Coordinates of C-alpha atoms in Angstrom, one line a residue:
Chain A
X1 CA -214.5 -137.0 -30.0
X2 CA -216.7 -134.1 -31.5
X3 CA -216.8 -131.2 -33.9
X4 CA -219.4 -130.0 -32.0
X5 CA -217.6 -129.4 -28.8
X6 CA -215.5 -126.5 -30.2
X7 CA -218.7 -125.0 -31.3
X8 CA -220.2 -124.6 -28.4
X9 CA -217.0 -123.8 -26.3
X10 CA -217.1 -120.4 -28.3
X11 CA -220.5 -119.7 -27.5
X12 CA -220.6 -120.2 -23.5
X13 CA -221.3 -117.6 -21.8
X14 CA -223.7 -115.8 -19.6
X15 CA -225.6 -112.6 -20.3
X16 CA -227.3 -112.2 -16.9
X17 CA -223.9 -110.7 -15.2
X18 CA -223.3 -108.4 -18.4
X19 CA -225.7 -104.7 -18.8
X20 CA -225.8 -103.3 -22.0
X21 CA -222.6 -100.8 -23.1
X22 CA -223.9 -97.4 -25.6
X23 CA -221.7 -95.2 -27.6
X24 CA -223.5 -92.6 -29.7
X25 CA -226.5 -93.3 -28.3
X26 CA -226.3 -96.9 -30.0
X27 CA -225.8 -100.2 -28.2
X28 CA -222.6 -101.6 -29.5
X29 CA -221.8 -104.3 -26.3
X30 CA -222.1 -105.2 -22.6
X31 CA -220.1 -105.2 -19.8
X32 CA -219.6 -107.2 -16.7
X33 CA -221.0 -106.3 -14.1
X34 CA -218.2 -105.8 -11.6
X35 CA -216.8 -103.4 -14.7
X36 CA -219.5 -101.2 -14.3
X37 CA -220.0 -100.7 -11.1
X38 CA -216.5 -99.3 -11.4
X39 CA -217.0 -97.3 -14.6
X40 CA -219.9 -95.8 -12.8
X41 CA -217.9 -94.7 -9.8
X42 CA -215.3 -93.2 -12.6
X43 CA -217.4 -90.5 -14.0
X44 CA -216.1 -89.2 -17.2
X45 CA -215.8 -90.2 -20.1
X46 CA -218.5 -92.8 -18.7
X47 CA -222.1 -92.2 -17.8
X48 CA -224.7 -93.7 -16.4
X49 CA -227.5 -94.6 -17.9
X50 CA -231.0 -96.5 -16.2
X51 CA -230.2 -99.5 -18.3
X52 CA -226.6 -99.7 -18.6
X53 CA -223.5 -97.6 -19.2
X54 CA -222.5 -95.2 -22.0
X55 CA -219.4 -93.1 -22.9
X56 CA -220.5 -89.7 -22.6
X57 CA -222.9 -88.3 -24.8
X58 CA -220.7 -84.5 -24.7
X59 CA -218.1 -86.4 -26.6
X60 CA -217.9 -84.5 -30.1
X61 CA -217.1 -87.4 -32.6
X62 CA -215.5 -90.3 -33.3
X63 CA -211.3 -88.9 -32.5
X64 CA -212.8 -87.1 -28.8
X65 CA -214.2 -90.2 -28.0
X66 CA -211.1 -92.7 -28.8
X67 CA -209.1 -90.4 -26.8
X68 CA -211.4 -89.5 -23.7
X69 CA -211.2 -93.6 -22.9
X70 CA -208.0 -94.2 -24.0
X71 CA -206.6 -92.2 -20.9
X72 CA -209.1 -93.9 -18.6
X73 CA -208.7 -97.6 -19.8
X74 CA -204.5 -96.5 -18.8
X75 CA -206.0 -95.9 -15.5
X76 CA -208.0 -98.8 -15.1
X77 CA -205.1 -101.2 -16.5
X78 CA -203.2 -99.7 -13.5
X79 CA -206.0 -100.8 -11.4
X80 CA -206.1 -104.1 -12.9
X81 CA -209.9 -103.8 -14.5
X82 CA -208.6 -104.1 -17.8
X83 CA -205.8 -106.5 -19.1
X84 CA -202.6 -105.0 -20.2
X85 CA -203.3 -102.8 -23.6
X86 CA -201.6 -103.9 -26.9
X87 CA -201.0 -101.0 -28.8
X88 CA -203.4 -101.8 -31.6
X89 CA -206.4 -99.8 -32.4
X90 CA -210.0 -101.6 -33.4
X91 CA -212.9 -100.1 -34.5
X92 CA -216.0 -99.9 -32.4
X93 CA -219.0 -101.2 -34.8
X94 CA -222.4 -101.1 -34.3
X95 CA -222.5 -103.5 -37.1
X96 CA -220.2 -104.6 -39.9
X97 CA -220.1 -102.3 -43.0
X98 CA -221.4 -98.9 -40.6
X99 CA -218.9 -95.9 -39.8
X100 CA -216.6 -96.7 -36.4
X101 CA -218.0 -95.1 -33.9
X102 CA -214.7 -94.5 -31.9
X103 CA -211.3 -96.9 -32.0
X104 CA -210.4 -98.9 -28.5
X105 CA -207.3 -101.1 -27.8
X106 CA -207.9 -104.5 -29.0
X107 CA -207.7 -105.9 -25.6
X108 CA -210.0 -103.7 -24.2
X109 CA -213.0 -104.9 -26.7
X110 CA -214.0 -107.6 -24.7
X111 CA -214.4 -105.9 -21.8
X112 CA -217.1 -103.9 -23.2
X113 CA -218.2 -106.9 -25.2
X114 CA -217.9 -105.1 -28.5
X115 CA -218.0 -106.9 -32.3
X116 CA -214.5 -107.4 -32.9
X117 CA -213.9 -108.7 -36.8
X118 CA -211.1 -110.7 -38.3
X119 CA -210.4 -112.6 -41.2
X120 CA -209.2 -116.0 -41.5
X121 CA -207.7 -117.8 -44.9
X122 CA -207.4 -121.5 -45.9
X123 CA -204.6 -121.8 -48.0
X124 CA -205.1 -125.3 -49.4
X125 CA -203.2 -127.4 -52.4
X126 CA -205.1 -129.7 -54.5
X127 CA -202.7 -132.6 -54.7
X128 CA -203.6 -136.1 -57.0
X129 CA -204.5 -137.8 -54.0
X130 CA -206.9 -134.8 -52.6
X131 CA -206.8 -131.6 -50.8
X132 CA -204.4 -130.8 -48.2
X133 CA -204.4 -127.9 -46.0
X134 CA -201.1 -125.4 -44.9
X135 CA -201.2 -125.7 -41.1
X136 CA -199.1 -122.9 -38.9
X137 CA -197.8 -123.9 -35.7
X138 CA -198.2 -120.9 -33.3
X139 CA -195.1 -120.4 -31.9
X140 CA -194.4 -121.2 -28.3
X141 CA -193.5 -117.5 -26.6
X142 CA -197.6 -115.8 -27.7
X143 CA -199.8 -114.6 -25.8
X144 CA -202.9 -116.3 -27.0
X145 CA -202.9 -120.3 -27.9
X146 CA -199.5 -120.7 -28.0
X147 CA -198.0 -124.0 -29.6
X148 CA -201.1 -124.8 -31.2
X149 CA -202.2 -125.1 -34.7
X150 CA -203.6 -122.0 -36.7
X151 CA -204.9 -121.2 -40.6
X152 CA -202.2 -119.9 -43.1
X153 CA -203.2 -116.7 -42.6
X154 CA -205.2 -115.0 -39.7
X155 CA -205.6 -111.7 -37.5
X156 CA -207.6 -109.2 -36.6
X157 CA -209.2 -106.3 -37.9
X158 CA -208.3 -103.0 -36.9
X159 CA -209.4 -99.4 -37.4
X160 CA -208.1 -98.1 -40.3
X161 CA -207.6 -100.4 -42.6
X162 CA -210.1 -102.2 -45.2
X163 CA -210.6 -105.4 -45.4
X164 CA -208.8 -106.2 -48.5
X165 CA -205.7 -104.2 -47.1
X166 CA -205.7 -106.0 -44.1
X167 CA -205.6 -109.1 -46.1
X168 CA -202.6 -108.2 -48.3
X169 CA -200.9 -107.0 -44.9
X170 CA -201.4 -110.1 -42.9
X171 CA -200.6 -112.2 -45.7
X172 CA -196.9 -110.8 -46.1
X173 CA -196.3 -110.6 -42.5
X174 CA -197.6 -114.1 -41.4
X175 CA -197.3 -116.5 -44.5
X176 CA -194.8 -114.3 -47.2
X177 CA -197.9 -113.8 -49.1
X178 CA -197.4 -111.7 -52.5
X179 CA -199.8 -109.4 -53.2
X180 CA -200.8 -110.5 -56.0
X181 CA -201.1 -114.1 -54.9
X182 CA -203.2 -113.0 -51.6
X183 CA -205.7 -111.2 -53.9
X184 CA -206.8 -114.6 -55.3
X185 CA -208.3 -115.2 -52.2
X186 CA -212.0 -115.9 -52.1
X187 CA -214.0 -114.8 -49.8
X188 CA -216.6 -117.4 -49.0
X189 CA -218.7 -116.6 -46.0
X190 CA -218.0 -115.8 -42.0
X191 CA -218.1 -117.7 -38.7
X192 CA -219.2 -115.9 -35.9
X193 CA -220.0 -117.0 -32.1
X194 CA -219.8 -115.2 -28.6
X195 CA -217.7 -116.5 -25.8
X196 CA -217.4 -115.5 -22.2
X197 CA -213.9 -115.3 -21.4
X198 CA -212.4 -113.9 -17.4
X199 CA -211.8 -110.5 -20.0
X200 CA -215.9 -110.1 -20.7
X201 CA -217.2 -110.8 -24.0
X202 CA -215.9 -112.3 -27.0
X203 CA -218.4 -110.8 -29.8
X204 CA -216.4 -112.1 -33.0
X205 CA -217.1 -112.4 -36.4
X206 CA -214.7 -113.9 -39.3
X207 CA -214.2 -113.6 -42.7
X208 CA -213.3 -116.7 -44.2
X209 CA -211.5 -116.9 -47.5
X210 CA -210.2 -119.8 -49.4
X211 CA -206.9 -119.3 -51.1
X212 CA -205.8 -122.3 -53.3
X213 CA -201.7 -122.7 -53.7
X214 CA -199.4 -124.6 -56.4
X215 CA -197.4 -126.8 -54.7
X216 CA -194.6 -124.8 -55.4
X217 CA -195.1 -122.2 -52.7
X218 CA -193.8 -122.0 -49.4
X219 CA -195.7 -120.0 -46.7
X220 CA -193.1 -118.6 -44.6
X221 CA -193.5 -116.6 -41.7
X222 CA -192.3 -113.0 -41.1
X223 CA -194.1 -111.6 -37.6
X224 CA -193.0 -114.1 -35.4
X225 CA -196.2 -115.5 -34.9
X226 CA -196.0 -119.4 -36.6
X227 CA -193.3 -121.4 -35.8
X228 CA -193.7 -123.3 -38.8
X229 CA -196.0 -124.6 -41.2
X230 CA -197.1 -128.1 -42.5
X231 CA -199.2 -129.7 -45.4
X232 CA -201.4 -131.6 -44.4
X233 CA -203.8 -134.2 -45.6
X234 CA -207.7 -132.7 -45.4
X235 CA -208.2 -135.9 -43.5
X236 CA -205.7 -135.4 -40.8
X237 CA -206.9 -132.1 -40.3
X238 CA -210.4 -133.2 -39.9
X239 CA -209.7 -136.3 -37.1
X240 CA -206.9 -134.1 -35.6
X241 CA -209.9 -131.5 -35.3
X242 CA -212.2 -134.0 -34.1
X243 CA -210.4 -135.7 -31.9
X244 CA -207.8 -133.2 -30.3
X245 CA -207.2 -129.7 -28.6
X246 CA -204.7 -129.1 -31.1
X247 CA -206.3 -126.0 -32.6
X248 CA -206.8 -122.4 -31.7
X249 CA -210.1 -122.0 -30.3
X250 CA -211.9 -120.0 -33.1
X251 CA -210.0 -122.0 -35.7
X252 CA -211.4 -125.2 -35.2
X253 CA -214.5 -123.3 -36.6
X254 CA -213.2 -121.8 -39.5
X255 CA -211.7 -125.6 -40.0
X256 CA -215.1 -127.0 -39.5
X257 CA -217.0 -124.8 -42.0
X258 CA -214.1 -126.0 -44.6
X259 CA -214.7 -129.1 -44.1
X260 CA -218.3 -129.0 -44.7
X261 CA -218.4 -126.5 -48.3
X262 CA -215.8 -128.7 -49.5
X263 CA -218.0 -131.9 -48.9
X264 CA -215.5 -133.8 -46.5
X265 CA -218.3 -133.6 -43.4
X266 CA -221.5 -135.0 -45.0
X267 CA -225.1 -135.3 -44.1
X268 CA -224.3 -138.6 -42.7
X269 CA -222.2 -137.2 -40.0
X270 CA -224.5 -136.8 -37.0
X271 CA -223.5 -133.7 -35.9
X272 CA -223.9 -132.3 -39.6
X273 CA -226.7 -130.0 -38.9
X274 CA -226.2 -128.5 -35.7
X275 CA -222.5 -127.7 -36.8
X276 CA -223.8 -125.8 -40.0
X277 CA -226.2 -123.7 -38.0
X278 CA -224.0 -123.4 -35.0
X279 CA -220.8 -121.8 -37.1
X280 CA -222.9 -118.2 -37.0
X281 CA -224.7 -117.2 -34.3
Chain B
X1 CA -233.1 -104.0 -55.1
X2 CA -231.9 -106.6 -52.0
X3 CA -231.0 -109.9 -51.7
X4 CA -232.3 -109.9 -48.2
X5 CA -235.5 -109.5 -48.0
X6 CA -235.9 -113.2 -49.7
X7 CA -234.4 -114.6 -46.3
X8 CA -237.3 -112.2 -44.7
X9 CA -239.5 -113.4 -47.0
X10 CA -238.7 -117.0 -45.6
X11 CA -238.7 -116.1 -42.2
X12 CA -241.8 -114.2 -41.8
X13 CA -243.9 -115.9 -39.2
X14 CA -245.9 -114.4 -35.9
X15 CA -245.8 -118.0 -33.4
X16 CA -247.9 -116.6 -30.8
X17 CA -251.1 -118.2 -32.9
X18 CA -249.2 -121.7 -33.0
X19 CA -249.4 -124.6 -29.8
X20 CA -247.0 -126.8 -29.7
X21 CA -247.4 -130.6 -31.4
X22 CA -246.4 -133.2 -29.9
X23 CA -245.3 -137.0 -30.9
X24 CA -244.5 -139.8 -29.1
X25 CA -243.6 -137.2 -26.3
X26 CA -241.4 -135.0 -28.3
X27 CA -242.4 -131.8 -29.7
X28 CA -241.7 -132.1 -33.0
X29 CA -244.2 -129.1 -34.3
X30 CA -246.5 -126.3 -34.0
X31 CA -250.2 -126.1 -34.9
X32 CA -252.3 -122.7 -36.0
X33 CA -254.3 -122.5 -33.0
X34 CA -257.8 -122.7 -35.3
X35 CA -256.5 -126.2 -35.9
X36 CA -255.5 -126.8 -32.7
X37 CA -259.3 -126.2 -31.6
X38 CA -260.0 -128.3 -33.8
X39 CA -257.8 -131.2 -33.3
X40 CA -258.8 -131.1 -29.5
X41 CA -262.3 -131.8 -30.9
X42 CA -261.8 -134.2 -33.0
X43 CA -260.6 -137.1 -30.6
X44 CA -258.8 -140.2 -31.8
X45 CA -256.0 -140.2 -32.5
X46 CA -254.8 -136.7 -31.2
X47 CA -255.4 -135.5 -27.5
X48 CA -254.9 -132.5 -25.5
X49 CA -252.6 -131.6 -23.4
X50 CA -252.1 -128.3 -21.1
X51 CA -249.5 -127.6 -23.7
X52 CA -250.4 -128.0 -26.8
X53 CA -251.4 -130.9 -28.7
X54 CA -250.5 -134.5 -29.4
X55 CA -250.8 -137.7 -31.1
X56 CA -252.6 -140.0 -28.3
X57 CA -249.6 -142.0 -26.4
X58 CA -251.7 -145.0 -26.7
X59 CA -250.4 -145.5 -30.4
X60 CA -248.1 -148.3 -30.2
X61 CA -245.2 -146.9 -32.9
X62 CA -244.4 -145.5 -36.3
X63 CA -246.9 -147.6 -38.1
X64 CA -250.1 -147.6 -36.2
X65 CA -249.2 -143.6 -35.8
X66 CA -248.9 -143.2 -39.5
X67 CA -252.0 -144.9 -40.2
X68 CA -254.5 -143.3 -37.5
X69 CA -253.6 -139.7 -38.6
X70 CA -254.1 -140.9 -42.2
X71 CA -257.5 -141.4 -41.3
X72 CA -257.9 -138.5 -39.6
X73 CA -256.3 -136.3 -42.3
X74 CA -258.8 -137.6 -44.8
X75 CA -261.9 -136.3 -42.6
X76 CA -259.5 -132.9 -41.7
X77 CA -259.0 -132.8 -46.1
X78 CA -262.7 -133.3 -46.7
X79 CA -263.6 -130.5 -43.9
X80 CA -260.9 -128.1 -45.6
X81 CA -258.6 -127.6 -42.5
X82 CA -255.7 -129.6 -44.4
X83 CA -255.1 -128.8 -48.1
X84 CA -255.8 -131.6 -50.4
X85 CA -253.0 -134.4 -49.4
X86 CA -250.2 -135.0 -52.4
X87 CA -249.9 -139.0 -51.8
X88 CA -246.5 -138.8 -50.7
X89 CA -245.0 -139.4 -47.2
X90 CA -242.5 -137.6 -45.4
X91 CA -241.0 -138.9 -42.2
X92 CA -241.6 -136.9 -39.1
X93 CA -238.5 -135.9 -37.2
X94 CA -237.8 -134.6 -33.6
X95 CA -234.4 -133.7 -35.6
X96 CA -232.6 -134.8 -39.0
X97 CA -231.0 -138.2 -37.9
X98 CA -233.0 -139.6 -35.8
X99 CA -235.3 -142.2 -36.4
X100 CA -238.9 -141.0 -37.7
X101 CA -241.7 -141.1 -35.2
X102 CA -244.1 -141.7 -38.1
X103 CA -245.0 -140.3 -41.7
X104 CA -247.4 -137.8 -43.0
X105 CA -248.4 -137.1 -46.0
X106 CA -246.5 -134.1 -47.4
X107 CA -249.3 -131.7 -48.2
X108 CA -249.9 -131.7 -44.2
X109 CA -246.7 -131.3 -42.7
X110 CA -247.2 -127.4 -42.4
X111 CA -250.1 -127.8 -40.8
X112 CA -248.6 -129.3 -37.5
X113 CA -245.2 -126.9 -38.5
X114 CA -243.1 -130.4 -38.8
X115 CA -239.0 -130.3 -39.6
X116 CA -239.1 -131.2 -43.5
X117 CA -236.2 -131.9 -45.2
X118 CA -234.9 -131.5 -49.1
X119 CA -232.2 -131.3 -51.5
X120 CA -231.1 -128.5 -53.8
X121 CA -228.4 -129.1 -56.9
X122 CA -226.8 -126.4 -58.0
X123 CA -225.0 -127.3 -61.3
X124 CA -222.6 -125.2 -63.0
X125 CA -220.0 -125.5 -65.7
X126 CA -216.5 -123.6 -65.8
X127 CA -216.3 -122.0 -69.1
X128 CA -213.5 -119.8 -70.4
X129 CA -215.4 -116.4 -69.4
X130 CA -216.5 -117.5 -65.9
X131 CA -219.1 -119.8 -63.6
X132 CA -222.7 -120.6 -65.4
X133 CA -225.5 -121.9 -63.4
X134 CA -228.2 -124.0 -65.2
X135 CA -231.6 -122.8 -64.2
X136 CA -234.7 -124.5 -64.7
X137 CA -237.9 -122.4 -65.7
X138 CA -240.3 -124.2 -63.5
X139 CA -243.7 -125.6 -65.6
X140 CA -246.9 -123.4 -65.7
X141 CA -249.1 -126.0 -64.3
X142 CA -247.2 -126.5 -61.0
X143 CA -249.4 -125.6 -57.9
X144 CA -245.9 -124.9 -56.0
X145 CA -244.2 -121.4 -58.0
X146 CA -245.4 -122.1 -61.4
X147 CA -243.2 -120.1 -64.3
X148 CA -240.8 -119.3 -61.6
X149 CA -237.0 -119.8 -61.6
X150 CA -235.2 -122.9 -60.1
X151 CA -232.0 -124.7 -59.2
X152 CA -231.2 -127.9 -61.9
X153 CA -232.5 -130.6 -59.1
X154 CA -234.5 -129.8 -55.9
X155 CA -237.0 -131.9 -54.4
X156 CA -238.3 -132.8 -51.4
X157 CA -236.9 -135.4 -48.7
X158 CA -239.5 -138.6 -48.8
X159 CA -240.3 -141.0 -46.2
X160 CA -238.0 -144.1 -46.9
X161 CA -235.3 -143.0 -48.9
X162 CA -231.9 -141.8 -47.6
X163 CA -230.5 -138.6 -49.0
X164 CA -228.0 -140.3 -51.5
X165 CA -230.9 -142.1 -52.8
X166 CA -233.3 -139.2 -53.3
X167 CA -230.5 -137.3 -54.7
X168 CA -230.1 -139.8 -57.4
X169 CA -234.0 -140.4 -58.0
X170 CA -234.2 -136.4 -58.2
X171 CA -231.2 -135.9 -60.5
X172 CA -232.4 -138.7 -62.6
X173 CA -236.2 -137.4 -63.2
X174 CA -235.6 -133.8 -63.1
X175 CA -232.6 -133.1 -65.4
X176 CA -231.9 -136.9 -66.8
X177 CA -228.8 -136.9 -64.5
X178 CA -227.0 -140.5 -64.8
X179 CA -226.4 -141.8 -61.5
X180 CA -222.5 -141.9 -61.9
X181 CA -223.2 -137.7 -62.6
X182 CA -225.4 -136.8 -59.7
X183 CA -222.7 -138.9 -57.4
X184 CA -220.1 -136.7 -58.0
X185 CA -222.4 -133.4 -56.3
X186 CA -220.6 -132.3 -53.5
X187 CA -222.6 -131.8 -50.1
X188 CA -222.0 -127.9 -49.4
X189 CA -223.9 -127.0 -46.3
X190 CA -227.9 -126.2 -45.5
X191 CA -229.9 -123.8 -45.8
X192 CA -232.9 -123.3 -43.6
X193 CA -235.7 -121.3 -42.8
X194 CA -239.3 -121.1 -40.5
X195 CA -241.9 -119.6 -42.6
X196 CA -245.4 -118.7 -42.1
X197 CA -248.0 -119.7 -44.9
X198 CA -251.8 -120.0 -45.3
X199 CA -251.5 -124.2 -44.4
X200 CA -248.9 -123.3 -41.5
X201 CA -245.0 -123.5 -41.2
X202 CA -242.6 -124.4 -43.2
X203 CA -239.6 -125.4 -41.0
X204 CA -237.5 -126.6 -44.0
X205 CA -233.9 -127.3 -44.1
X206 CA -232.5 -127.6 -47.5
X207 CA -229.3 -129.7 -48.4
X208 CA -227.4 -127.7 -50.6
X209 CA -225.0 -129.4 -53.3
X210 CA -222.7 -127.7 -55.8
X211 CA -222.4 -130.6 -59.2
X212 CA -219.9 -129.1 -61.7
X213 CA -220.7 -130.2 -65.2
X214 CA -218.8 -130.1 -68.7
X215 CA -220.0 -127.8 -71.2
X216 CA -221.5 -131.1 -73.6
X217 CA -224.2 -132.0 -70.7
X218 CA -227.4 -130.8 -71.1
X219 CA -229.7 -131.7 -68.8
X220 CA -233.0 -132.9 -69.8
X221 CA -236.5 -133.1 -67.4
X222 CA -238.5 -135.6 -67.2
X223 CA -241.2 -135.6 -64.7
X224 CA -243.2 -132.6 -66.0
X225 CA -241.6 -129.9 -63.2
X226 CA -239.2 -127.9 -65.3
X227 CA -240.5 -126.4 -68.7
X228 CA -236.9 -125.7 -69.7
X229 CA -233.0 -125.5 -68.8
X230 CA -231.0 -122.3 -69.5
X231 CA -227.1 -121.8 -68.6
X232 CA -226.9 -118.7 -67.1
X233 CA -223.8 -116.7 -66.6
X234 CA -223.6 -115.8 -62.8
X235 CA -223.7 -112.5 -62.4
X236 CA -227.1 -112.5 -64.4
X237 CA -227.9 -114.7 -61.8
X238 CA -227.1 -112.9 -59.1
X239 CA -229.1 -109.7 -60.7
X240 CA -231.8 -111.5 -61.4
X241 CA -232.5 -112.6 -57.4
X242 CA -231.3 -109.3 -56.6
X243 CA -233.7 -108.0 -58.6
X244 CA -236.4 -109.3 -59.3
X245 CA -239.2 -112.2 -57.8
X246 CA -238.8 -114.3 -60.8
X247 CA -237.3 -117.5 -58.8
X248 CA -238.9 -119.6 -56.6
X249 CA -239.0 -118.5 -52.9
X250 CA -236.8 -120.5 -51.1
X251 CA -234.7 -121.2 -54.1
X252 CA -233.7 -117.6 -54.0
X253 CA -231.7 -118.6 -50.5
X254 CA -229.8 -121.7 -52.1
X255 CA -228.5 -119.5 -54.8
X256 CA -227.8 -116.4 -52.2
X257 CA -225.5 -119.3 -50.4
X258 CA -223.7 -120.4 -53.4
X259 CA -223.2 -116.4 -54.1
X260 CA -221.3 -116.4 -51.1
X261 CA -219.1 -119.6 -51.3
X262 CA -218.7 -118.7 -54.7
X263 CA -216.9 -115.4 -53.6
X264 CA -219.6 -113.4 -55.9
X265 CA -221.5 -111.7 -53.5
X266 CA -218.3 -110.1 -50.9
X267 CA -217.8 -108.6 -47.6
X268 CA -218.3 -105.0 -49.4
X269 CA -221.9 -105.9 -49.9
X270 CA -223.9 -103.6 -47.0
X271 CA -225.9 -107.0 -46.9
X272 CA -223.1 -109.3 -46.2
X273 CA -223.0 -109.8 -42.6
X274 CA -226.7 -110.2 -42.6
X275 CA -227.6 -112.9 -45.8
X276 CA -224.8 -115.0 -43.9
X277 CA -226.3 -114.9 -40.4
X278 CA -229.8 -115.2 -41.8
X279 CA -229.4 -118.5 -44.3
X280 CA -229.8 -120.9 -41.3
X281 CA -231.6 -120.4 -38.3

């Protein structure tokens, strides 16, 4: 019975089996070490370096990049080094707010432990007797935490679009978001850990935005993602967050920090301060 | 022109001149290692150890703690290793919960780098064209950040008081706050920083509060801190710490937080990622 728990579950890992990953000359992630003994038997578009691996420095820019490793992560998904790719194109960061350095498959990036970003909104009502939360119930047939409980609105970012467009996107396909509704969001901080997963690295950072709903609308989803979703008391999210493994992994965080802006975790709560300076790493 | 170099400014410290301080077997601190010689020289009540320095063992609890190093501080004050004490205790914490080892008068606590605690109101009012923030002009005879901005209550977290209580004892003296008013502030989150100054460290974690007010109060100071309240709309605010050094140090952080909860500072800012990493360590 813990907040705390989910916390640290996102940010277990261990950097002694990972060496440092360079594109551009810049450290951007690290890869397993099993992964790069292999990328280093590859040869192009991977080099060696004395303290780690890089894609090759001949690459010209960003597109030669994307589309040197694109052919060898197909090769290495044959070989089973890689899990299956998804189609989807990220952004590889050195940091937020910086010019992509290439784009990779989204299911590559942990692999090469690189900052993956995504944004996450709490579509609440204010109701007379308090807040309440919408809840989506992942539906049973994903990939990733099926069946379990999820924010209104949440996804990845990928290369190419801004935030703010991602945000309008995402919105219509998971929760029938108008635009104009969606815009209201506010964004009010990020969460961020780093979790060791069988896949490598888990270098994540979210944008968390508050959206708050009339009880009039109805979220209803588009992209086959939620099953369904519920309003719920803030207090039965917070206990079933406490209490269960009900959530998504990363959700339960962007739950948690909720619940502490809006004032429903306190001081009092013993955990209090190590949650608030364990929601960004 | 940043908002971040406030957080540097808060977290600029070099360690390797500090020992560790120890109570009741916990570290709880660090000690400039001028002071640390010293301490070791000084004998009752603190003793050496091969790691750093402690309160002797021998001290039965809390109490008999409290009142040895109380002697001792008055010799330390006299020789001008410890600043001039302030007659006001704050409990000394191996971490915010737990039971205090003993208390120390507040003007020392840098000096052995102890965890201090305190509270930060900010109090705003919805009008018609936006969010105001009422800002306090500190008074010209203040030894801490005389003249300098701050938030409408902030004070320190005292030895024997729980949080609700100093809440209300602050809100009452510094802006004439009724206690039914200051109840309704809503616990937001921390703030916290490690910063190197002439006495030492200040490890200080700062509860943050958001109080929305009508547009008839007007708060009102009483104890001599705060010169005069203005209602400020908040993006003068947020130009003001952007742009200049008129607030005081660490109240520059509390408003940076509220910035970003607030959805006025955003994820285009090339500071973003960084101000909300870097508001708790």
């Amino acid at each position: 019975m813990s907040f705390l728990r989910h916390i640290t579950a996102c940010n277990t890992h261990d950097l002694s089996h990972y060496r440092p990953f360079f594109v551009a000359g810049q450290r951007v992630g690290m890869v397993r070490e099993d992964l790069c003994r292999r990328l280093a038997g590859f040869g192009d578009p991977f080099t060696i370096r004395y303290d780690g691996i890089a894609v090759s420095e001949s690459l010209a820019g960003p597109a030669e990049r994307t589309a040197a490793v694109r052919s060898a992560l197909d090769r290495l998904v044959e070989e089973g080094e890689v899990p299956p790719l998804r189609g989807e194109d990220y952004p590889v960061l050195s940091q937020w707010g910086t010019e992509p350095l290439m784009a990779m498959d989204r299911a590559a990036m942990p692999c090469f432990g690189l900052k993956c970003f995504g944004l996450h909104v709490n579509g609440y009502v204010r109701k007379e007797d308090g807040l309440h939360l919408w809840v989506g119930k992942r539906a049973m047939d994903r990939g990733v935490a099926p069946g379990q409980y999820d924010n209104l609105v949440a996804g990845g970012q990928p290369a190419g679009l801004s935030l703010a467009e991602n945000l309008e996107k995402e919105g219509a396909e998971e929760a029938s978001l108008p635009p104009e509704l969606v815009r209201r969001a506010v964004p009010v901080g990020i969460v961020s850990y780093l979790m060791g997963t069988e896949a490598g690295l888990k270098d994540d950072s979210l944008f968390c935005y508050d959206l708050e709903l009339d009880e009039t609308f109805e979220p209803r989803n588009t992209d086959g993602e939620v099953e369904r979703f519920e309003l719920w008391p803030v207090s039965k999210v917070a206990e079933s967050v406490e209490r269960t493994d009900d959530w998504k992994f990363n959700v339960n965080l962007v739950v948690i920090d909720f619940l502490i802006r809006h004032g429903f975790l306190t001081p009092d709560h013993p955990e209090y301060m190590a949650l608030c300076k364990g929601l960004r790493r």
